[in-house]
Short mmCIF file of C-alpha atoms in Angstrom, two decimals:
data_model
loop_
_atom_site.label_atom_id
_atom_site.label_comp_id
_atom_site.label_asym_id
_atom_site.label_seq_id
_atom_site.Cartn_x
_atom_site.Cartn_y
_atom_site.Cartn_z
CA MET A 1 -5.57 33.56 2.85
CA PRO A 2 -9.37 33.54 2.57
CA THR A 3 -11.29 30.36 3.19
CA LYS A 4 -14.87 29.52 2.31
CA PRO A 5 -17.42 29.16 5.13
CA GLY A 6 -17.18 25.83 6.93
CA ASP A 7 -13.68 25.14 5.63
CA ILE A 8 -10.48 24.95 7.67
CA HIS A 9 -7.60 27.33 7.13
CA GLU A 10 -4.82 25.75 5.06
CA ALA A 11 -2.18 26.41 7.74
CA ASN A 12 -4.34 24.67 10.36
CA ALA A 13 -4.96 21.77 7.99
CA HIS A 14 -1.21 21.32 7.49
CA LEU A 15 -0.63 21.50 11.26
CA ILE A 16 -3.17 18.74 11.92
CA GLY A 17 -1.73 16.84 8.96
CA THR A 18 1.69 17.00 10.60
CA TRP A 19 0.24 15.49 13.78
CA LEU A 20 -1.35 12.69 11.76
CA GLN A 21 1.94 12.21 9.94
CA LEU A 22 3.72 11.84 13.29
CA LEU A 23 1.27 9.12 14.32
CA ALA A 24 1.50 7.28 11.00
CA THR A 25 5.30 7.50 10.95
CA GLY A 26 5.45 6.15 14.50
CA ALA A 27 3.25 3.21 13.50
CA TYR A 28 5.51 2.59 10.50
CA PHE A 29 8.64 2.67 12.67
CA VAL A 30 7.12 0.02 14.93
CA TYR A 31 7.05 -2.41 12.00
CA LEU A 32 10.26 -1.21 10.34
CA PRO A 33 12.83 -3.12 12.49
CA HIS A 34 10.88 -6.36 12.05
CA CYS A 35 10.63 -5.72 8.33
CA VAL A 36 14.39 -5.14 8.09
CA LEU A 37 15.14 -8.38 9.93
CA ILE A 38 12.80 -10.32 7.66
CA MET A 39 14.26 -8.79 4.51
CA THR A 40 17.82 -9.47 5.70
CA LYS A 41 17.01 -13.10 6.36
CA LYS A 42 15.23 -13.47 3.04
CA VAL A 43 18.15 -11.99 1.12
CA ARG A 44 20.49 -14.47 2.77
CA GLN A 45 18.11 -17.22 1.68
CA GLY A 46 18.34 -16.07 -1.94
CA LEU A 47 15.52 -13.54 -2.23
CA SER A 48 15.82 -11.22 -5.21
CA PRO A 49 17.13 -7.83 -4.07
CA TRP A 50 14.30 -5.89 -5.74
CA LEU A 51 11.97 -6.12 -2.73
CA PRO A 52 14.57 -4.99 -0.14
CA ALA A 53 15.49 -2.18 -2.55
CA ALA A 54 11.84 -1.11 -2.75
CA CYS A 55 11.64 -1.18 1.06
CA PHE A 56 14.75 0.99 1.27
CA PHE A 57 13.48 3.61 -1.18
CA ILE A 58 10.10 3.71 0.54
CA PHE A 59 11.93 4.27 3.83
CA VAL A 60 14.07 7.05 2.35
CA GLY A 61 11.06 8.75 0.76
CA THR A 62 8.99 8.49 3.95
CA VAL A 63 11.74 9.83 6.21
CA LEU A 64 12.64 12.66 3.81
CA ASP A 65 8.99 13.66 3.58
CA PHE A 66 8.73 13.55 7.37
CA VAL A 67 11.84 15.70 7.93
CA VAL A 68 10.77 18.27 5.33
CA GLY A 69 7.31 18.41 6.91
CA LEU A 70 8.82 19.15 10.33
CA ILE A 71 11.07 21.86 8.88
CA ARG A 72 8.13 23.52 7.12
CA THR A 73 6.07 23.39 10.30
CA TYR A 74 8.88 25.03 12.27
CA GLN A 75 9.31 27.71 9.61
CA GLY A 76 5.61 28.46 9.68
CA TYR A 77 5.08 28.59 13.44
CA ALA A 78 8.46 29.65 14.89
CA VAL A 79 8.69 33.01 16.68
CA HIS A 80 11.42 35.37 15.49
CA GLY A 81 11.80 38.35 17.78
CA SER A 82 8.77 40.60 17.70
CA THR A 83 7.67 39.43 14.26
CA PRO A 84 4.14 38.01 14.46
CA ILE A 85 3.59 34.38 13.53
CA THR A 86 2.08 34.15 10.05
CA PRO A 87 2.07 30.48 8.99
CA GLY A 88 -0.32 31.32 6.19
CA ASP A 89 2.48 33.18 4.40
CA LEU A 90 4.55 30.00 4.21
CA TYR A 91 1.79 27.88 2.73
CA SER A 92 0.69 30.62 0.34
CA ASN A 93 3.76 29.85 -1.76
CA PRO A 94 3.44 26.18 -2.81
CA SER A 95 6.40 26.30 -5.21
CA THR A 96 9.19 26.67 -2.63
CA PRO A 97 12.00 24.06 -2.75
CA LEU A 98 10.81 22.37 0.46
CA SER A 99 7.24 22.22 -0.83
CA LEU A 100 8.42 20.70 -4.09
CA ILE A 101 10.50 18.08 -2.25
CA LYS A 102 7.63 17.13 0.04
CA ASN A 103 5.10 16.82 -2.75
CA ALA A 104 7.59 14.96 -4.93
CA MET A 105 7.99 12.40 -2.12
CA ASN A 106 4.21 11.99 -2.02
CA VAL A 107 4.33 11.04 -5.69
CA VAL A 108 7.45 8.84 -5.44
CA VAL A 109 6.25 6.78 -2.47
CA ALA A 110 2.83 6.34 -4.09
CA LEU A 111 4.44 5.14 -7.33
CA LEU A 112 6.67 2.71 -5.43
CA SER A 113 3.61 1.28 -3.71
CA ASP A 114 1.88 1.03 -7.10
CA ILE A 115 4.66 -0.90 -8.80
CA ILE A 116 4.89 -3.30 -5.87
CA ILE A 117 1.21 -4.21 -5.97
CA VAL A 118 1.36 -4.49 -9.79
CA TYR A 119 4.28 -6.90 -9.51
CA ARG A 120 2.58 -8.89 -6.75
CA THR A 121 -0.49 -9.23 -8.95
CA PHE A 122 1.74 -10.41 -11.79
CA ILE A 123 3.31 -13.09 -9.57
CA VAL A 124 0.05 -14.18 -7.95
CA TRP A 125 -1.42 -14.76 -11.41
CA ASN A 126 1.55 -16.93 -12.41
CA MET A 127 3.21 -14.21 -14.51
CA ASN A 128 0.23 -13.95 -16.83
CA VAL A 129 1.14 -11.08 -19.15
CA TRP A 130 -2.47 -10.47 -20.22
CA ILE A 131 -3.58 -9.98 -16.61
CA ILE A 132 -0.92 -7.34 -16.04
CA LEU A 133 -1.50 -5.23 -19.15
CA ALA A 134 -4.18 -2.96 -17.66
CA PRO A 135 -2.42 -2.41 -14.28
CA LEU A 136 0.89 -1.76 -16.02
CA GLY A 137 -0.74 0.72 -18.39
CA LEU A 138 -2.30 2.52 -15.42
CA PHE A 139 1.07 2.65 -13.67
CA LEU A 140 2.86 4.11 -16.67
CA GLY A 141 0.11 6.67 -17.17
CA ASN A 142 0.15 7.56 -13.49
CA THR A 143 3.90 8.09 -13.58
CA ALA A 144 3.42 10.66 -16.34
CA VAL A 145 0.58 12.36 -14.43
CA GLY A 146 2.70 12.46 -11.25
CA ILE A 147 5.56 14.17 -13.07
CA TRP A 148 3.06 16.55 -14.64
CA ALA A 149 1.61 17.40 -11.22
CA VAL A 150 5.00 18.19 -9.67
CA TRP A 151 5.95 20.29 -12.69
CA THR A 152 2.65 22.19 -12.45
CA LEU A 153 3.31 22.80 -8.75
CA ALA A 154 6.69 24.29 -9.60
CA GLN A 155 4.95 26.70 -12.00
CA THR A 156 2.35 27.81 -9.44
CA SER A 157 2.81 31.46 -8.56
CA PRO A 158 3.12 32.66 -4.94
CA GLY A 159 -0.17 33.77 -3.44
CA ALA A 160 -2.24 31.23 -5.36
CA ILE A 161 -4.72 29.12 -3.41
CA PRO A 162 -3.30 25.59 -3.81
CA ILE A 163 -6.61 23.76 -3.46
CA LEU A 164 -8.05 25.86 -6.29
CA ALA A 165 -4.93 25.97 -8.47
CA ALA A 166 -4.31 23.85 -11.56
CA VAL A 167 -1.98 21.57 -9.60
CA SER A 168 -4.97 20.47 -7.51
CA VAL A 169 -6.63 19.05 -10.63
CA ARG A 170 -3.43 17.28 -11.69
CA ILE A 171 -2.91 15.67 -8.30
CA ARG A 172 -6.57 14.62 -8.26
CA TYR A 173 -6.01 12.75 -11.53
CA PHE A 174 -2.95 11.15 -9.97
CA PHE A 175 -4.82 9.90 -6.91
CA ILE A 176 -7.77 8.69 -8.97
CA ILE A 177 -5.49 6.57 -11.15
CA THR A 178 -3.64 5.31 -8.06
CA PHE A 179 -6.95 4.40 -6.44
CA VAL A 180 -8.21 2.56 -9.54
CA LEU A 181 -4.88 0.75 -9.92
CA ASN A 182 -4.82 -0.44 -6.31
CA LEU A 183 -8.50 -1.39 -6.42
CA LEU A 184 -7.98 -3.37 -9.64
CA CYS A 185 -4.89 -5.20 -8.39
CA SER A 186 -6.50 -5.87 -5.00
CA GLY A 187 -9.58 -7.22 -6.76
CA LEU A 188 -7.47 -9.52 -8.92
CA ILE A 189 -5.61 -10.81 -5.87
CA CYS A 190 -8.85 -11.33 -3.94
CA PHE A 191 -10.40 -13.14 -6.89
CA LYS A 192 -7.37 -15.42 -7.09
CA ILE A 193 -7.68 -16.20 -3.39
CA TRP A 194 -11.44 -16.78 -3.67
CA ARG A 195 -10.96 -19.08 -6.67
CA ILE A 196 -8.44 -21.22 -4.81
CA GLN A 197 -10.48 -21.29 -1.61
CA SER A 198 -13.59 -22.31 -3.55
CA MET A 199 -11.79 -25.57 -4.30
CA VAL A 200 -11.53 -26.38 -0.59
CA PRO A 201 -13.93 -29.20 0.47
CA ARG A 202 -16.82 -27.91 2.55
CA ASP A 203 -17.61 -31.17 4.32
CA GLY A 204 -14.55 -31.34 6.55
CA GLY A 205 -15.33 -28.75 9.18
CA VAL A 206 -13.25 -26.01 7.62
CA ASP A 207 -12.91 -22.97 9.84
CA ARG A 208 -14.26 -20.18 7.63
CA SER A 209 -14.69 -17.37 10.09
CA SER A 210 -16.19 -14.56 8.02
CA THR A 211 -14.65 -11.85 10.19
CA SER A 212 -11.11 -13.18 9.95
CA ARG A 213 -11.46 -13.89 6.24
CA VAL A 214 -12.72 -10.39 5.44
CA LEU A 215 -10.04 -8.81 7.63
CA GLU A 216 -7.28 -10.81 5.99
CA LEU A 217 -8.54 -10.00 2.50
CA ILE A 218 -8.76 -6.29 3.31
CA ILE A 219 -5.22 -6.24 4.68
CA GLU A 220 -3.90 -8.28 1.78
CA SER A 221 -5.51 -6.06 -0.85
CA ALA A 222 -4.26 -2.86 0.83
CA GLY A 223 -7.79 -1.75 1.70
CA ILE A 224 -6.49 0.71 4.26
CA TYR A 225 -4.43 2.43 1.59
CA CYS A 226 -7.36 2.53 -0.83
CA ALA A 227 -9.57 4.08 1.84
CA HIS A 228 -7.01 6.80 2.45
CA LEU A 229 -6.80 7.50 -1.28
CA PHE A 230 -10.58 7.73 -1.47
CA ILE A 231 -10.62 10.38 1.26
CA LEU A 232 -7.99 12.37 -0.65
CA ILE A 233 -10.01 12.20 -3.86
CA VAL A 234 -13.25 13.30 -2.18
CA THR A 235 -11.73 16.18 -0.21
CA ASN A 236 -9.82 17.37 -3.28
CA GLY A 237 -12.94 17.17 -5.42
CA LEU A 238 -14.81 19.28 -2.87
CA SER A 239 -11.97 21.87 -2.99
CA THR A 240 -11.66 21.87 0.77
CA ASN A 241 -8.47 22.42 2.73
CA PHE A 242 -9.25 19.26 4.70
CA PHE A 243 -7.45 17.64 1.78
CA PHE A 244 -4.08 18.72 3.23
CA MET A 245 -4.85 17.00 6.54
CA PHE A 246 -4.78 13.66 4.75
CA LEU A 247 -2.16 14.51 2.13
CA ASP A 248 0.67 15.02 4.64
CA PRO A 249 0.45 11.52 6.23
CA LEU A 250 0.11 9.71 2.88
CA PRO A 251 3.74 8.44 2.59
CA PRO A 252 3.91 6.88 6.08
CA VAL A 253 0.44 5.35 5.64
CA GLY A 254 1.60 3.62 2.46
CA ALA A 255 4.86 2.53 4.10
CA TYR A 256 2.98 1.29 7.17
CA VAL A 257 0.59 -0.86 5.13
CA PHE A 258 3.42 -2.32 3.06
CA SER A 259 5.57 -3.18 6.10
CA MET A 260 2.62 -4.51 8.07
CA LEU A 261 1.86 -7.03 5.32
CA ILE A 262 5.41 -8.37 5.39
CA VAL A 263 5.59 -8.63 9.19
CA ARG A 264 2.08 -10.07 9.49
CA ALA A 265 2.81 -12.74 6.91
CA ARG A 266 6.00 -13.72 8.71
CA ALA A 267 4.18 -14.01 12.05
CA THR A 268 1.51 -16.18 10.43
CA ASN A 269 4.16 -18.46 8.93
CA GLU A 270 5.93 -18.88 12.25
CA GLU A 271 2.68 -19.83 13.96
CA ARG A 272 2.10 -22.43 11.28
CA GLY A 273 5.59 -23.81 11.78
CA THR A 274 6.68 -23.45 8.16
CA THR A 275 8.70 -21.02 6.10
CA MET A 276 6.59 -19.68 3.27
CA ALA A 277 6.30 -16.50 1.27
CA SER A 278 6.47 -12.91 2.31
CA THR A 279 2.75 -12.44 1.69
CA THR A 280 0.51 -15.30 2.76
CA ILE A 281 -3.13 -15.77 3.57
CA GLN A 282 -3.89 -19.08 5.22
CA PHE A 283 -7.04 -20.95 6.19
CA ARG A 284 -6.82 -23.94 8.47
CA HIS A 285 -8.68 -27.16 7.89
CA THR A 286 -8.70 -30.00 10.38
CA VAL A 287 -10.53 -33.29 9.75
CA SER A 288 -10.90 -35.80 12.57
CA THR A 289 -10.85 -38.86 10.29
CA ARG A 290 -7.61 -37.97 8.54
CA GLN A 291 -4.31 -36.33 9.25
CA ALA A 292 -4.54 -32.62 9.98
CA LEU A 293 -4.61 -30.62 6.78
CA SER A 294 -3.63 -26.99 6.47
CA VAL A 295 -5.20 -25.18 3.57
CA GLY A 296 -3.25 -22.16 2.44
CA VAL A 297 -2.90 -19.70 -0.36
CA GLU A 298 0.75 -18.80 -0.67
CA LEU A 299 1.39 -15.57 -2.54
CA ASP A 300 5.11 -15.27 -3.08
CA LEU A 301 6.75 -12.18 -4.52
CA GLU A 302 9.16 -14.51 -6.30
CA ARG A 303 6.86 -17.35 -7.30
CA ASP A 304 3.25 -18.48 -6.95
CA VAL A 305 2.24 -21.62 -5.10
CA ASP A 306 -1.38 -22.36 -4.19
CA ALA A 307 -0.85 -25.19 -1.74
CA ARG A 308 -2.69 -27.53 0.53
CA ALA A 309 0.25 -28.53 2.65
CA GLY A 310 0.16 -32.06 3.88
CA PRO A 311 2.10 -35.30 3.71
CA GLN A 312 0.83 -36.06 0.21
CA MET A 313 2.70 -35.61 -3.03
CA PHE A 314 1.69 -32.48 -4.97
CA HIS A 315 0.57 -32.34 -8.56
CA ARG A 316 0.17 -29.15 -10.55
CA THR A 317 -2.49 -28.58 -13.16
CA GLY A 318 -2.77 -25.15 -14.80
CA SER A 319 -2.26 -22.45 -12.20
CA ASP A 320 -3.43 -24.30 -9.09
CA ALA A 321 -1.57 -26.91 -7.07
CA TYR A 322 -3.35 -29.56 -5.04
CA SER A 323 -2.70 -32.96 -3.50
CA THR A 324 -3.83 -36.31 -4.86
CA GLU A 325 -6.16 -36.97 -1.93
CA ASP A 326 -7.79 -33.59 -2.14
CA LYS A 327 -8.20 -33.91 -5.89
CA ASN A 328 -10.21 -37.09 -5.40
CA ARG A 329 -12.48 -35.41 -2.86
CA MET A 330 -13.41 -32.46 -5.12
#
């Protein structure tokens, strides 16, 4: 299959993509047992089964994509008698059953990640229907585009150059919408966090380490996932086979980010000595003249509580909760 000067051969791009997928899947499997334990405990405590179900389907999609990728790699590079190895022949037919399964899993796992962040945004904003209209519209539109892309792939004739075929344009639309959706939801979540943290008194020696705050916000808003999507969009727009290097590891990257958030939040809660939500960003605030105060933003997939945890009684006004003492200091 011909390649333009400076580009990588598609078979080589898929081979490197398989290596990256191995690394990303390994990182995901590191967090997976912890995630399962957390989900099991949460279900026993009365957590709605939708989140464990989402975790399960993400796991199934990621593993199926991984297995199919390994099978395709073996088919492309295995030696059969005296027949020369021609991996390019395998990838020159993008409409094979295994190719359709693998690309369908790319779409399914991405859509699962999308609906999770849409729902989290909905909960963080206290189930405000108006806030969720745009993200939900993007999700529904992206679902249609994803189905369209897989259907177009099935219609692609053998011998076509995938990066230049019509399916490449469809999948670019899909990733652009996914990127915008995740960026929008992440921005809404970050704005919610910033709005709550702006209410924190600044005269009590609050630890506001810029590095830790930025890192926590990036992790919380799935910045790693958005960066990966951006690379896919750029490489696809340039019509370079480097696109396939980053397409193959997409499902485990999404699964890794999702599981890491759950495990990281649990570890943070245990350090704080309390049982809170499955996604939490906390900032600590200690004042020498009063009892230690922990300032936190609790983002629960079941409910939303913006809390300054302390011994005081809590009052709720609008969408933000705060204590009587803190209210008087603002």
